[in-house]
Amino acid sequence: MTRTTADTVLLEPRLSAEQGRPTWWRRPLLDSGYNLTALLLALPAFVLMVVGLALGAALLITLLGVPVLALTAYVARGFAHAERTRIRSLVTADAPRPRYHRGREGDGWLRRAFAPLADPQSWLDILWCLISFVTSLVAFVITVVWWAAVAQGLTYWFWQRWLPDGDDQGLAELIGLGDGRLTESILMLAIGIVALLTLPAVMRVVALAQAGLGKLLLCSRAELQAEVAHLHGTRDAARAAEAGSLRRLERDIHDGPQQRLVRLTMDLGRARKQIDQDPDLARTTIEQALAHARETVDELRSLSRGIAPPILVDKGLAVALMELAERSAVPVDTRIGELGQVPPHAETAAYFLASEALTNVAKHSRASQATLTAERRGGQLVVEVHDNGVGGAATAKGHGLAGLDQRIRAADGTFTVDSPIGGPTRIRAEIACG
């Protein structure tokens, strides 16, 4: 299976759907584990950052502060990486790792060693190490108090019997519910039940607040870098697709209509000479010229479909796809869903995907049946062509599908080819319509 996507840079593996939805009983445990262990990471991080920054600032006058600060940045990077791992494993949220500055090509080892000091992400890591101590302390206290309320409230009725009797007032008596062990046990049980019922929500809110700070400082640049890489990939794909289309159009015009027009000019010139000497032969030559003219017109119409298909502009994508299926040499089962308003660039990309895929089915697949599916799924236009042929299709350079890959990427979409040897072949595109 070959998969190409417009997201050309993947900084961290994405979480699967199963990883993102823990069972109902594991979710509070994971959140609680994240809240409790946050302080174990934040405390040494805070201490090392304070010491490193203070020592580095004090030694700057002797130039020894620079390596101390660089070392502090490297230490902060390690704590940041550990926090991203905790966010992915315990909070089950995406936490991509940014690309850190490593110096330019040709830089010596000394410049590379001090490169973190010129990287904004290094200072964001240091800032997180300083701020997370406060948030992790709050998260730790809330988690311990809530779990203690659950444990005490649900078990108070059992171990209350070993408490000594005294003149001290219990909580029930203080709030006016009455005195006595039974009243106190019922109140504590109610508190424990309320704490237990609210435990998942409280632990989740605390974990998300703590992880939100980490994602803001440690992952926001990674998301920005991924978006920039995505835009660069889309731009490059658009340029490559445009250049390839122009070269192909130029070649097709040179090999087809241009040659026919040359032939037509020669035939008409010969007919002009023959018209006085041999009118019958001139008539035959003119008939041949007319045939060449019709073929040229047909070929130009075919080429114009590769630029802007009139039926797509006039009647929309659904009708254009059904017309493609009707023209196909292989029987096509067409399944067109509700497409709604589709942007012109997405319509064009979807049309050419279906056109090229059905052409390949007719030329290379040796299939007896094909299926063309198009539907709107949220903000995505999904187009799929499936055939029962011999398979072996690929998007490698030199194959016909490479141009489709570039065209779909240029339209901010993903392109997938699943074509094992022996078949079947499934070509699928998902194009953003937002």
CSV table of N, CA, C and O in Angstrom, one decimal, residues 127-223:
chain,number,residue,atom,x,y,z
A,127,LEU,N,11.1,28.2,30.4
A,127,LEU,CA,9.9,28.9,31.0
A,127,LEU,C,8.9,27.8,31.6
A,127,LEU,O,8.4,28.0,32.7
A,128,TRP,N,8.7,26.8,30.8
A,128,TRP,CA,7.8,25.7,31.3
A,128,TRP,C,8.3,25.1,32.6
A,128,TRP,O,7.6,24.8,33.5
A,129,CYS,N,9.6,24.8,32.6
A,129,CYS,CA,10.2,24.2,33.8
A,129,CYS,C,10.0,25.1,35.1
A,129,CYS,O,9.8,24.6,36.2
A,130,LEU,N,10.0,26.4,34.9
A,130,LEU,CA,9.8,27.3,36.0
A,130,LEU,C,8.3,27.4,36.4
A,130,LEU,O,7.9,27.4,37.6
A,131,ILE,N,7.4,27.5,35.4
A,131,ILE,CA,6.0,27.7,35.7
A,131,ILE,C,5.3,26.4,36.1
A,131,ILE,O,4.4,26.4,37.0
A,132,SER,N,5.7,25.3,35.6
A,132,SER,CA,5.0,24.0,35.8
A,132,SER,C,5.2,23.6,37.3
A,132,SER,O,4.4,22.8,37.8
A,133,PHE,N,6.2,24.2,38.0
A,133,PHE,CA,6.3,23.8,39.4
A,133,PHE,C,5.0,24.3,40.2
A,133,PHE,O,4.5,23.5,41.0
A,134,VAL,N,4.5,25.5,39.9
A,134,VAL,CA,3.3,26.0,40.6
A,134,VAL,C,2.1,25.2,40.2
A,134,VAL,O,1.3,24.7,41.0
A,135,THR,N,1.9,25.0,38.9
A,135,THR,CA,0.7,24.3,38.4
A,135,THR,C,0.7,22.8,38.8
A,135,THR,O,-0.3,22.3,39.2
A,136,SER,N,1.9,22.2,38.8
A,136,SER,CA,1.9,20.8,39.3
A,136,SER,C,1.7,20.6,40.8
A,136,SER,O,1.1,19.7,41.2
A,137,LEU,N,2.1,21.6,41.5
A,137,LEU,CA,1.9,21.6,43.0
A,137,LEU,C,0.4,21.7,43.2
A,137,LEU,O,-0.2,21.0,44.1
A,138,VAL,N,-0.3,22.6,42.5
A,138,VAL,CA,-1.8,22.7,42.7
A,138,VAL,C,-2.5,21.4,42.3
A,138,VAL,O,-3.4,20.9,42.9
A,139,ALA,N,-2.0,20.9,41.1
A,139,ALA,CA,-2.6,19.6,40.6
A,139,ALA,C,-2.4,18.5,41.6
A,139,ALA,O,-3.3,17.7,41.9
A,140,PHE,N,-1.2,18.4,42.2
A,140,PHE,CA,-0.9,17.4,43.2
A,140,PHE,C,-1.8,17.5,44.4
A,140,PHE,O,-2.4,16.5,44.9
A,141,VAL,N,-2.0,18.7,44.9
A,141,VAL,CA,-2.8,18.9,46.1
A,141,VAL,C,-4.2,18.6,45.9
A,141,VAL,O,-4.9,17.9,46.7
A,142,ILE,N,-4.8,19.0,44.8
A,142,ILE,CA,-6.2,18.7,44.4
A,142,ILE,C,-6.4,17.3,44.3
A,142,ILE,O,-7.4,16.7,44.8
A,143,THR,N,-5.5,16.6,43.6
A,143,THR,CA,-5.6,15.1,43.4
A,143,THR,C,-5.6,14.4,44.7
A,143,THR,O,-6.4,13.5,45.0
A,144,VAL,N,-4.6,14.7,45.6
A,144,VAL,CA,-4.5,14.0,46.9
A,144,VAL,C,-5.8,14.3,47.7
A,144,VAL,O,-6.3,13.4,48.4
A,145,VAL,N,-6.2,15.5,47.8
A,145,VAL,CA,-7.4,15.9,48.6
A,145,VAL,C,-8.6,15.1,48.1
A,145,VAL,O,-9.4,14.6,48.9
A,146,TRP,N,-8.8,15.1,46.8
A,146,TRP,CA,-10.0,14.4,46.3
A,146,TRP,C,-10.0,12.9,46.5
A,146,TRP,O,-11.0,12.3,46.9
A,147,TRP,N,-8.9,12.3,46.3
A,147,TRP,CA,-8.8,10.9,46.5
A,147,TRP,C,-8.9,10.6,48.0
A,147,TRP,O,-9.5,9.6,48.4
A,148,ALA,N,-8.4,11.5,48.8
A,148,ALA,CA,-8.5,11.3,50.3
A,148,ALA,C,-10.0,11.4,50.7
A,148,ALA,O,-10.5,10.6,51.6
A,149,ALA,N,-10.7,12.3,50.1
A,149,ALA,CA,-12.1,12.5,50.4
A,149,ALA,C,-12.9,11.2,50.0
A,149,ALA,O,-13.8,10.8,50.7
A,150,VAL,N,-12.6,10.6,48.9
A,150,VAL,CA,-13.2,9.4,48.4
A,150,VAL,C,-12.9,8.3,49.4
A,150,VAL,O,-13.8,7.5,49.9
A,151,ALA,N,-11.6,8.1,49.7
A,151,ALA,CA,-11.2,7.0,50.6
A,151,ALA,C,-11.8,7.1,52.0
A,151,ALA,O,-12.3,6.2,52.5
A,152,GLN,N,-11.7,8.3,52.5
A,152,GLN,CA,-12.2,8.5,53.9
A,152,GLN,C,-13.7,8.4,53.9
A,152,GLN,O,-14.3,7.7,54.8
A,153,GLY,N,-14.4,9.0,53.0
A,153,GLY,CA,-15.9,9.0,53.0
A,153,GLY,C,-16.5,7.6,52.9
A,153,GLY,O,-17.4,7.2,53.6
A,154,LEU,N,-15.9,6.8,52.0
A,154,LEU,CA,-16.4,5.5,51.7
A,154,LEU,C,-16.1,4.5,52.8
A,154,LEU,O,-16.7,3.4,52.9
A,155,THR,N,-15.0,4.7,53.5
A,155,THR,CA,-14.6,3.7,54.5
A,155,THR,C,-14.7,4.2,56.0
A,155,THR,O,-14.4,3.4,56.9
A,156,TYR,N,-15.2,5.4,56.2
A,156,TYR,CA,-15.4,5.9,57.5
A,156,TYR,C,-16.2,5.1,58.4
A,156,TYR,O,-16.0,4.9,59.6
A,157,TRP,N,-17.3,4.5,57.9
A,157,TRP,CA,-18.2,3.7,58.6
A,157,TRP,C,-17.5,2.5,59.2
A,157,TRP,O,-17.9,1.9,60.3
A,158,PHE,N,-16.5,2.0,58.5
A,158,PHE,CA,-15.8,0.8,59.0
A,158,PHE,C,-14.8,1.1,60.1
A,158,PHE,O,-14.8,0.5,61.2
A,159,TRP,N,-13.9,2.1,59.9
A,159,TRP,CA,-12.9,2.4,60.9
A,159,TRP,C,-13.3,3.4,62.0
A,159,TRP,O,-12.5,3.7,62.9
A,160,GLN,N,-14.5,3.9,61.9
A,160,GLN,CA,-15.0,4.8,62.9
A,160,GLN,C,-15.0,4.2,64.3
A,160,GLN,O,-14.8,4.9,65.3
A,161,ARG,N,-15.3,2.9,64.4
A,161,ARG,CA,-15.4,2.3,65.7
A,161,ARG,C,-14.2,2.3,66.5
A,161,ARG,O,-14.2,2.2,67.7
A,162,TRP,N,-13.0,2.5,65.9
A,162,TRP,CA,-11.8,2.5,66.6
A,162,TRP,C,-11.4,4.0,67.1
A,162,TRP,O,-10.3,4.2,67.7
A,163,LEU,N,-12.2,4.9,66.7
A,163,LEU,CA,-11.9,6.3,67.1
A,163,LEU,C,-12.3,6.5,68.6
A,163,LEU,O,-13.4,6.0,69.0
A,164,PRO,N,-11.5,7.1,69.4
A,164,PRO,CA,-11.9,7.3,70.8
A,164,PRO,C,-13.1,8.3,70.9
A,164,PRO,O,-13.2,9.3,70.2
A,165,ASP,N,-14.0,8.0,71.9
A,165,ASP,CA,-15.0,9.0,72.2
A,165,ASP,C,-14.5,10.2,73.0
A,165,ASP,O,-13.6,10.0,73.8
A,166,GLY,N,-14.9,11.3,72.7
A,166,GLY,CA,-14.4,12.5,73.3
A,166,GLY,C,-15.5,13.6,73.2
A,166,GLY,O,-16.6,13.4,72.8
A,167,ASP,N,-15.1,14.8,73.7
A,167,ASP,CA,-16.0,15.9,73.7
A,167,ASP,C,-15.9,16.7,72.5
A,167,ASP,O,-16.6,17.7,72.3
A,168,ASP,N,-15.0,16.4,71.5
A,168,ASP,CA,-14.8,17.1,70.3
A,168,ASP,C,-16.1,16.9,69.4
A,168,ASP,O,-16.6,15.8,69.3
A,169,GLN,N,-16.5,18.0,68.8
A,169,GLN,CA,-17.6,17.9,67.9
A,169,GLN,C,-17.2,17.4,66.6
A,169,GLN,O,-16.2,17.7,66.0
A,170,GLY,N,-18.1,16.5,66.0
A,170,GLY,CA,-17.9,16.0,64.7
A,170,GLY,C,-18.4,17.0,63.6
A,170,GLY,O,-19.0,18.0,63.9
A,171,LEU,N,-18.1,16.7,62.3
A,171,LEU,CA,-18.5,17.5,61.3
A,171,LEU,C,-20.0,17.7,61.2
A,171,LEU,O,-20.6,18.7,61.0
A,172,ALA,N,-20.7,16.5,61.4
A,172,ALA,CA,-22.2,16.6,61.3
A,172,ALA,C,-22.8,17.5,62.4
A,172,ALA,O,-23.7,18.2,62.1
A,173,GLU,N,-22.2,17.4,63.6
A,173,GLU,CA,-22.7,18.3,64.7
A,173,GLU,C,-22.4,19.8,64.4
A,173,GLU,O,-23.2,20.7,64.7
A,174,LEU,N,-21.2,20.0,63.8
A,174,LEU,CA,-20.8,21.4,63.5
A,174,LEU,C,-21.7,22.1,62.5
A,174,LEU,O,-21.9,23.3,62.6
A,175,ILE,N,-22.2,21.3,61.6
A,175,ILE,CA,-23.0,21.9,60.5
A,175,ILE,C,-24.5,21.8,60.9
A,175,ILE,O,-25.4,22.1,60.0
A,176,GLY,N,-24.8,21.3,62.1
A,176,GLY,CA,-26.2,21.2,62.5
A,176,GLY,C,-27.0,20.0,62.1
A,176,GLY,O,-28.3,20.1,62.2
A,177,LEU,N,-26.4,18.9,61.8
A,177,LEU,CA,-27.1,17.7,61.4
A,177,LEU,C,-27.4,16.8,62.5
A,177,LEU,O,-28.1,15.8,62.4
A,178,GLY,N,-26.8,17.1,63.7
A,178,GLY,CA,-27.0,16.3,64.9
A,178,GLY,C,-25.7,15.6,65.2
A,178,GLY,O,-24.7,15.6,64.5
A,179,ASP,N,-25.7,14.9,66.4
A,179,ASP,CA,-24.5,14.3,66.9
A,179,ASP,C,-24.7,12.8,66.8
A,179,ASP,O,-25.8,12.3,66.5
A,180,GLY,N,-23.7,12.0,67.1
A,180,GLY,CA,-23.7,10.6,67.1
A,180,GLY,C,-22.9,10.0,66.0
A,180,GLY,O,-22.7,10.6,64.9
A,181,ARG,N,-22.5,8.8,66.2
A,181,ARG,CA,-21.6,8.1,65.2
A,181,ARG,C,-22.4,7.8,63.9
A,181,ARG,O,-21.9,7.8,62.8
A,182,LEU,N,-23.7,7.4,64.1
A,182,LEU,CA,-24.5,7.1,62.9
A,182,LEU,C,-24.6,8.3,61.9
A,182,LEU,O,-24.4,8.2,60.7
A,183,THR,N,-24.9,9.5,62.6
A,183,THR,CA,-25.1,10.7,61.7
A,183,THR,C,-23.8,11.0,61.1
A,183,THR,O,-23.7,11.4,59.9
A,184,GLU,N,-22.7,10.9,61.8
A,184,GLU,CA,-21.4,11.2,61.3
A,184,GLU,C,-21.0,10.2,60.1
A,184,GLU,O,-20.5,10.6,59.1
A,185,SER,N,-21.3,9.0,60.3
A,185,SER,CA,-21.0,8.0,59.3
A,185,SER,C,-21.8,8.3,58.0
A,185,SER,O,-21.3,8.2,56.9
A,186,ILE,N,-23.1,8.6,58.1
A,186,ILE,CA,-23.9,8.9,57.0
A,186,ILE,C,-23.4,10.1,56.2
A,186,ILE,O,-23.3,10.2,55.0
A,187,LEU,N,-23.0,11.2,57.0
A,187,LEU,CA,-22.5,12.4,56.3
A,187,LEU,C,-21.2,12.1,55.6
A,187,LEU,O,-21.0,12.5,54.4
A,188,MET,N,-20.3,11.3,56.2
A,188,MET,CA,-19.0,11.0,55.6
A,188,MET,C,-19.3,10.1,54.3
A,188,MET,O,-18.6,10.3,53.3
A,189,LEU,N,-20.2,9.2,54.4
A,189,LEU,CA,-20.5,8.4,53.3
A,189,LEU,C,-21.1,9.2,52.1
A,189,LEU,O,-20.7,9.0,51.0
A,190,ALA,N,-21.9,10.2,52.5
A,190,ALA,CA,-22.4,11.1,51.4
A,190,ALA,C,-21.3,11.9,50.8
A,190,ALA,O,-21.3,12.0,49.5
A,191,ILE,N,-20.4,12.4,51.6
A,191,ILE,CA,-19.2,13.1,51.1
A,191,ILE,C,-18.4,12.2,50.2
A,191,ILE,O,-17.9,12.6,49.1
A,192,GLY,N,-18.2,11.0,50.6
A,192,GLY,CA,-17.4,10.1,49.8
A,192,GLY,C,-18.0,9.7,48.5
A,192,GLY,O,-17.4,9.6,47.4
A,193,ILE,N,-19.4,9.6,48.5
A,193,ILE,CA,-20.1,9.3,47.2
A,193,ILE,C,-20.0,10.4,46.3
A,193,ILE,O,-19.8,10.3,45.1
A,194,VAL,N,-20.2,11.7,46.8
A,194,VAL,CA,-20.1,12.9,45.9
A,194,VAL,C,-18.7,13.0,45.4
A,194,VAL,O,-18.5,13.3,44.2
A,195,ALA,N,-17.7,12.8,46.2
A,195,ALA,CA,-16.3,12.9,45.7
A,195,ALA,C,-16.0,11.8,44.7
A,195,ALA,O,-15.3,12.1,43.7
A,196,LEU,N,-16.6,10.6,44.9
A,196,LEU,CA,-16.4,9.6,43.9
A,196,LEU,C,-17.0,9.9,42.6
A,196,LEU,O,-16.4,9.6,41.5
A,197,LEU,N,-18.2,10.4,42.6
A,197,LEU,CA,-19.0,10.7,41.4
A,197,LEU,C,-18.3,11.8,40.6
A,197,LEU,O,-18.4,11.9,39.4
A,198,THR,N,-17.8,12.8,41.4
A,198,THR,CA,-17.1,14.0,40.7
A,198,THR,C,-15.6,13.7,40.4
A,198,THR,O,-15.0,14.6,39.7
A,199,LEU,N,-15.1,12.6,40.9
A,199,LEU,CA,-13.7,12.4,40.7
A,199,LEU,C,-13.2,12.4,39.2
A,199,LEU,O,-12.3,13.0,38.9
A,200,PRO,N,-13.9,11.6,38.3
A,200,PRO,CA,-13.5,11.6,36.9
A,200,PRO,C,-13.4,13.0,36.3
A,200,PRO,O,-12.5,13.4,35.6
A,201,ALA,N,-14.5,13.8,36.6
A,201,ALA,CA,-14.5,15.2,36.0
A,201,ALA,C,-13.4,16.1,36.5
A,201,ALA,O,-12.7,16.8,35.8
A,202,VAL,N,-13.2,16.0,37.9
A,202,VAL,CA,-12.2,16.9,38.5
A,202,VAL,C,-10.8,16.5,38.0
A,202,VAL,O,-10.0,17.3,37.7
A,203,MET,N,-10.5,15.2,38.0
A,203,MET,CA,-9.2,14.7,37.6
A,203,MET,C,-9.0,15.1,36.1
A,203,MET,O,-7.8,15.5,35.7
A,204,ARG,N,-10.0,15.0,35.3
A,204,ARG,CA,-9.8,15.4,33.9
A,204,ARG,C,-9.6,16.9,33.7
A,204,ARG,O,-8.7,17.3,32.9
A,205,VAL,N,-10.3,17.7,34.4
A,205,VAL,CA,-10.1,19.1,34.3
A,205,VAL,C,-8.7,19.5,34.8
A,205,VAL,O,-8.1,20.3,34.1
A,206,VAL,N,-8.3,19.0,35.9
A,206,VAL,CA,-7.0,19.3,36.4
A,206,VAL,C,-5.9,18.8,35.4
A,206,VAL,O,-4.9,19.5,35.2
A,207,ALA,N,-6.1,17.6,34.9
A,207,ALA,CA,-5.1,17.1,34.0
A,207,ALA,C,-5.0,17.9,32.7
A,207,ALA,O,-3.9,18.2,32.2
A,208,LEU,N,-6.2,18.3,32.2
A,208,LEU,CA,-6.2,19.1,30.9
A,208,LEU,C,-5.6,20.5,31.2
A,208,LEU,O,-4.9,21.0,30.3
A,209,ALA,N,-5.9,21.0,32.3
A,209,ALA,CA,-5.3,22.4,32.6
A,209,ALA,C,-3.8,22.3,32.7
A,209,ALA,O,-3.0,23.1,32.2
A,210,GLN,N,-3.3,21.2,33.4
A,210,GLN,CA,-1.8,21.0,33.5
A,210,GLN,C,-1.2,20.7,32.1
A,210,GLN,O,-0.2,21.3,31.8
A,211,ALA,N,-1.8,19.8,31.4
A,211,ALA,CA,-1.3,19.5,30.0
A,211,ALA,C,-1.5,20.6,29.1
A,211,ALA,O,-0.6,20.8,28.1
A,212,GLY,N,-2.5,21.5,29.3
A,212,GLY,CA,-2.7,22.6,28.4
A,212,GLY,C,-1.5,23.6,28.4
A,212,GLY,O,-1.0,24.1,27.4
A,213,LEU,N,-0.9,23.8,29.6
A,213,LEU,CA,0.2,24.6,29.7
A,213,LEU,C,1.4,24.0,29.0
A,213,LEU,O,2.2,24.7,28.3
A,214,GLY,N,1.6,22.7,29.2
A,214,GLY,CA,2.7,22.0,28.5
A,214,GLY,C,2.5,22.1,27.0
A,214,GLY,O,3.5,22.3,26.3
A,215,LYS,N,1.3,21.9,26.5
A,215,LYS,CA,1.1,21.9,25.0
A,215,LYS,C,1.3,23.3,24.5
A,215,LYS,O,1.9,23.5,23.4
A,216,LEU,N,0.9,24.3,25.3
A,216,LEU,CA,1.1,25.7,24.8
A,216,LEU,C,2.6,26.1,24.7
A,216,LEU,O,3.0,26.7,23.7
A,217,LEU,N,3.4,25.7,25.7
A,217,LEU,CA,4.8,26.1,25.7
A,217,LEU,C,5.7,25.1,24.9
A,217,LEU,O,6.7,25.5,24.4
A,218,LEU,N,5.3,23.9,25.0
A,218,LEU,CA,6.2,22.8,24.4
A,218,LEU,C,5.8,22.3,23.1
A,218,LEU,O,6.7,21.7,22.4
A,219,CYS,N,4.6,22.5,22.6
A,219,CYS,CA,4.1,21.9,21.4
A,219,CYS,C,3.6,22.9,20.3
A,219,CYS,O,3.4,22.5,19.2
A,220,SER,N,3.4,24.2,20.8
A,220,SER,CA,2.8,25.1,19.8
A,220,SER,C,3.7,25.4,18.6
A,220,SER,O,3.2,25.5,17.5
A,221,ARG,N,5.0,25.5,18.9
A,221,ARG,CA,5.9,25.7,17.8
A,221,ARG,C,6.0,24.5,16.9
A,221,ARG,O,6.2,24.7,15.7
A,222,ALA,N,5.8,23.3,17.4
A,222,ALA,CA,5.8,22.1,16.6
A,222,ALA,C,4.7,22.1,15.6
A,222,ALA,O,4.8,21.8,14.5
A,223,GLU,N,3.5,22.5,16.1
A,223,GLU,CA,2.3,22.6,15.3
A,223,GLU,C,2.5,23.7,14.2
A,223,GLU,O,2.1,23.5,13.0
